Amino acid sequence: MDDETWTSDEFVSSHEGRVGVLLADGKVPKPVYFDGSSGTGRDVRHWSVYDGGTPLSQRPRAAVLHAECACGWTGPHHVIDETVAGDRPFREAGADAADRCVDDWDRHIAHVGDTTVPLPVELEILLENVTAAIEALTQESPIAAIKAARRLEVIAQRTAHWPSHKAREQEPETVAAALGLNVKQTRTLLARFGGWSPYS
């Protein structure tokens, strides 16, 4: 099973989340290696593979799950308790803890949004109304909805050109924090809107 990660549309991989695993001694386990049918294996970090396995598998058993974010934030610990509703299987008990991790990360993303530069209320309302109008138009004419979305794309590119150049003059960390992105993605965003190479 591949590792499960979560991203938001606005903050993308700058705040990519996942379920982190801790063992009973508080250590973070290494990825579990699985042999492939073609002779090439792969490392897996999904929380469910840390079930203790069989004596031959040598897979460690997870004791605690917690949300992790690419920004370095970690959520509260959720103990995998298999005795709450009887002797439940590891994956069933772990799924409850994993679900709580998703909720923790959702709250983290909401907090990140609260710390970014605010938009004027009237602009927020306008953007919400435009979004709703395009979604409604999709039912009537998908092609017209695409045209409207394309018009927004052109407007975004045109109106963000000079702001990107001005933002480039500020400290990258300051701009990144205001947008809720990491510095690398902020530079890429400014370069795309500003029309220069992100490597310049």
Coordinates of C-alpha atoms in Angstrom, one line a residue:
M1 CA 0.0 0.0 0.0
D2 CA 1.3 3.4 -0.9
D3 CA 1.6 6.2 1.7
E4 CA -1.5 8.4 1.9
T5 CA -0.9 12.1 1.8
W6 CA -3.3 15.1 1.9
T7 CA -2.9 18.5 0.2
S8 CA -5.1 21.6 0.0
D9 CA -5.8 23.4 -3.3
E10 CA -4.4 26.7 -2.0
F11 CA -1.3 25.5 -0.1
V12 CA -0.5 22.4 -2.2
S13 CA 2.7 20.5 -1.2
S14 CA 3.9 23.3 1.1
H15 CA 1.5 21.8 3.7
E16 CA 1.3 18.2 2.5
G17 CA 0.0 16.1 5.4
R18 CA 0.2 12.4 6.3
V19 CA -0.2 10.1 9.2
G20 CA 3.0 9.7 11.2
V21 CA 3.9 6.6 13.2
L22 CA 5.6 6.3 16.6
L23 CA 6.6 3.0 18.2
A24 CA 6.1 2.3 21.9
D25 CA 9.6 3.7 22.7
G26 CA 8.8 6.9 21.0
K27 CA 11.0 6.3 18.0
V28 CA 10.0 6.8 14.3
P29 CA 10.2 3.5 12.4
K30 CA 12.0 3.1 9.2
P31 CA 9.9 2.5 6.0
V32 CA 8.9 -1.1 5.6
Y33 CA 10.5 -2.8 2.5
F34 CA 8.3 -5.1 0.4
D35 CA 9.7 -7.3 -2.4
G36 CA 8.1 -6.8 -5.8
S37 CA 7.0 -9.5 -8.2
S38 CA 9.6 -8.4 -10.7
G39 CA 12.4 -8.5 -8.2
T40 CA 12.3 -4.8 -7.5
G41 CA 10.9 -3.9 -4.1
R42 CA 9.7 -0.7 -2.6
D43 CA 9.7 1.1 0.8
V44 CA 6.2 1.7 2.3
R45 CA 5.4 4.2 5.1
H46 CA 1.7 3.9 5.3
W47 CA 0.7 3.5 9.0
S48 CA -1.1 0.2 8.4
V49 CA 2.0 -1.7 7.5
Y50 CA 3.3 -1.2 11.1
D51 CA 1.1 -3.9 12.5
G52 CA 3.8 -6.1 14.1
G53 CA 3.4 -8.6 11.3
T54 CA 4.7 -12.1 11.9
P55 CA 7.9 -13.0 13.6
L56 CA 9.5 -13.5 10.2
S57 CA 8.3 -10.2 8.8
Q58 CA 10.2 -8.1 11.4
R59 CA 7.6 -5.3 11.0
P60 CA 7.5 -3.1 14.1
R61 CA 4.1 -2.4 15.7
A62 CA 2.8 1.2 15.8
A63 CA 1.8 2.5 19.2
V64 CA 0.8 6.0 18.3
L65 CA -0.3 7.9 15.2
H66 CA -0.2 11.6 14.7
A67 CA -0.6 14.0 11.8
E68 CA 2.5 15.4 10.2
C69 CA 2.8 18.3 7.8
A70 CA 5.6 19.2 5.3
C71 CA 6.0 22.5 7.1
G72 CA 7.2 20.7 10.2
W73 CA 4.0 20.9 12.2
T74 CA 2.9 17.7 14.1
G75 CA -0.5 17.0 15.6
P76 CA -1.4 15.5 19.0
H77 CA -0.7 11.8 19.7
H78 CA -3.5 9.2 19.2
V79 CA -2.8 5.9 20.9
I80 CA -3.9 2.8 18.9
D81 CA -6.1 1.2 21.5
E82 CA -7.4 -2.2 20.5
T83 CA -9.4 -2.7 23.6
V84 CA -11.9 0.1 23.4
A85 CA -14.5 -2.1 21.7
G86 CA -13.1 -5.5 22.5
D87 CA -10.1 -7.0 20.9
R88 CA -10.4 -5.3 17.6
P89 CA -8.0 -5.9 14.7
F90 CA -5.0 -3.6 14.5
R91 CA -6.1 -1.9 11.3
E92 CA -9.6 -1.2 12.6
A93 CA -8.3 0.4 15.7
G94 CA -5.6 2.2 13.8
A95 CA -8.1 3.5 11.3
D96 CA -9.9 5.4 14.1
A97 CA -6.6 7.1 15.1
A98 CA -5.8 7.8 11.5
D99 CA -9.2 9.5 11.0
R100 CA -8.4 11.8 13.9
C101 CA -5.1 12.6 12.3
V102 CA -6.9 13.9 9.2
D103 CA -9.2 16.0 11.4
D104 CA -6.1 17.4 13.2
W105 CA -4.5 18.3 9.8
D106 CA -7.7 20.0 8.6
R107 CA -7.6 22.2 11.7
H108 CA -3.9 22.9 11.0
I109 CA -4.7 24.0 7.4
A110 CA -7.5 26.2 8.7
H111 CA -5.0 27.8 11.1
V112 CA -2.5 28.3 8.2
G113 CA -5.2 30.1 6.3
D114 CA -5.9 32.4 9.2
T115 CA -2.2 33.4 9.4
T116 CA -1.9 34.4 5.7
V117 CA -2.4 37.9 4.4
P118 CA -6.2 38.7 4.5
L119 CA -8.2 39.7 1.5
P120 CA -10.7 42.5 1.6
V121 CA -14.2 41.1 2.5
E122 CA -15.8 42.4 -0.6
L123 CA -13.2 40.7 -2.8
E124 CA -13.7 37.4 -0.9
I125 CA -17.4 37.6 -1.5
L126 CA -16.8 38.5 -5.2
L127 CA -14.5 35.5 -5.7
E128 CA -17.1 33.2 -4.0
N129 CA -19.8 34.6 -6.2
V130 CA -17.8 34.1 -9.4
T131 CA -16.9 30.5 -8.3
A132 CA -20.6 29.7 -7.7
A133 CA -21.6 31.3 -11.0
I134 CA -19.1 29.2 -13.0
E135 CA -20.2 26.1 -11.2
A136 CA -23.8 26.8 -12.0
L137 CA -22.9 27.6 -15.6
T138 CA -21.3 24.2 -15.9
Q139 CA -24.8 22.6 -15.7
E140 CA -26.1 24.7 -18.6
S141 CA -23.0 25.0 -20.8
P142 CA -19.7 23.3 -19.9
I143 CA -17.9 25.0 -22.8
A144 CA -19.1 28.4 -21.5
A145 CA -17.8 27.5 -18.1
I146 CA -14.4 26.6 -19.6
K147 CA -14.4 30.0 -21.4
A148 CA -15.1 31.8 -18.1
A149 CA -12.4 29.9 -16.3
R150 CA -10.0 30.7 -19.1
R151 CA -10.9 34.4 -18.8
L152 CA -10.1 34.2 -15.0
E153 CA -6.8 32.6 -15.9
V154 CA -6.0 35.5 -18.2
I155 CA -7.0 38.0 -15.6
A156 CA -4.9 36.3 -13.0
Q157 CA -1.8 36.4 -15.2
R158 CA -2.3 40.0 -16.1
T159 CA -3.2 41.4 -12.7
A160 CA -0.5 39.4 -10.9
H161 CA 2.4 40.5 -13.1
W162 CA 3.5 43.7 -11.4
P163 CA 2.6 42.6 -7.8
S164 CA 4.9 39.6 -8.4
H165 CA 7.7 42.0 -9.3
K166 CA 7.1 44.1 -6.2
A167 CA 6.8 41.0 -4.0
R168 CA 10.1 39.8 -5.4
E169 CA 11.8 42.8 -3.7
Q170 CA 10.7 41.7 -0.3
E171 CA 12.2 39.0 1.9
P172 CA 11.3 35.6 0.5
E173 CA 10.4 34.2 3.9
T174 CA 8.0 37.1 4.5
V175 CA 6.2 36.6 1.2
A176 CA 6.1 32.9 1.7
A177 CA 4.5 33.2 5.2
A178 CA 1.9 35.7 3.9
L179 CA 0.9 33.2 1.2
G180 CA 1.1 30.1 3.3
L181 CA 3.6 28.5 1.0
N182 CA 7.2 27.5 1.5
V183 CA 10.0 29.6 0.0
K184 CA 10.6 27.4 -3.0
Q185 CA 6.9 27.3 -4.1
T186 CA 6.6 31.0 -3.5
R187 CA 9.5 31.7 -5.8
T188 CA 8.0 29.4 -8.4
L189 CA 4.6 31.2 -8.1
L190 CA 6.1 34.7 -8.4
A191 CA 8.2 33.6 -11.4
R192 CA 5.1 32.2 -13.2
F193 CA 3.1 35.3 -12.6
G194 CA 6.0 37.7 -13.1
G195 CA 7.3 36.1 -16.3
W196 CA 10.9 35.2 -15.3
S197 CA 12.7 31.9 -14.8
P198 CA 12.3 30.4 -11.3
Y199 CA 16.0 29.6 -11.5
S200 CA 17.1 33.1 -12.1

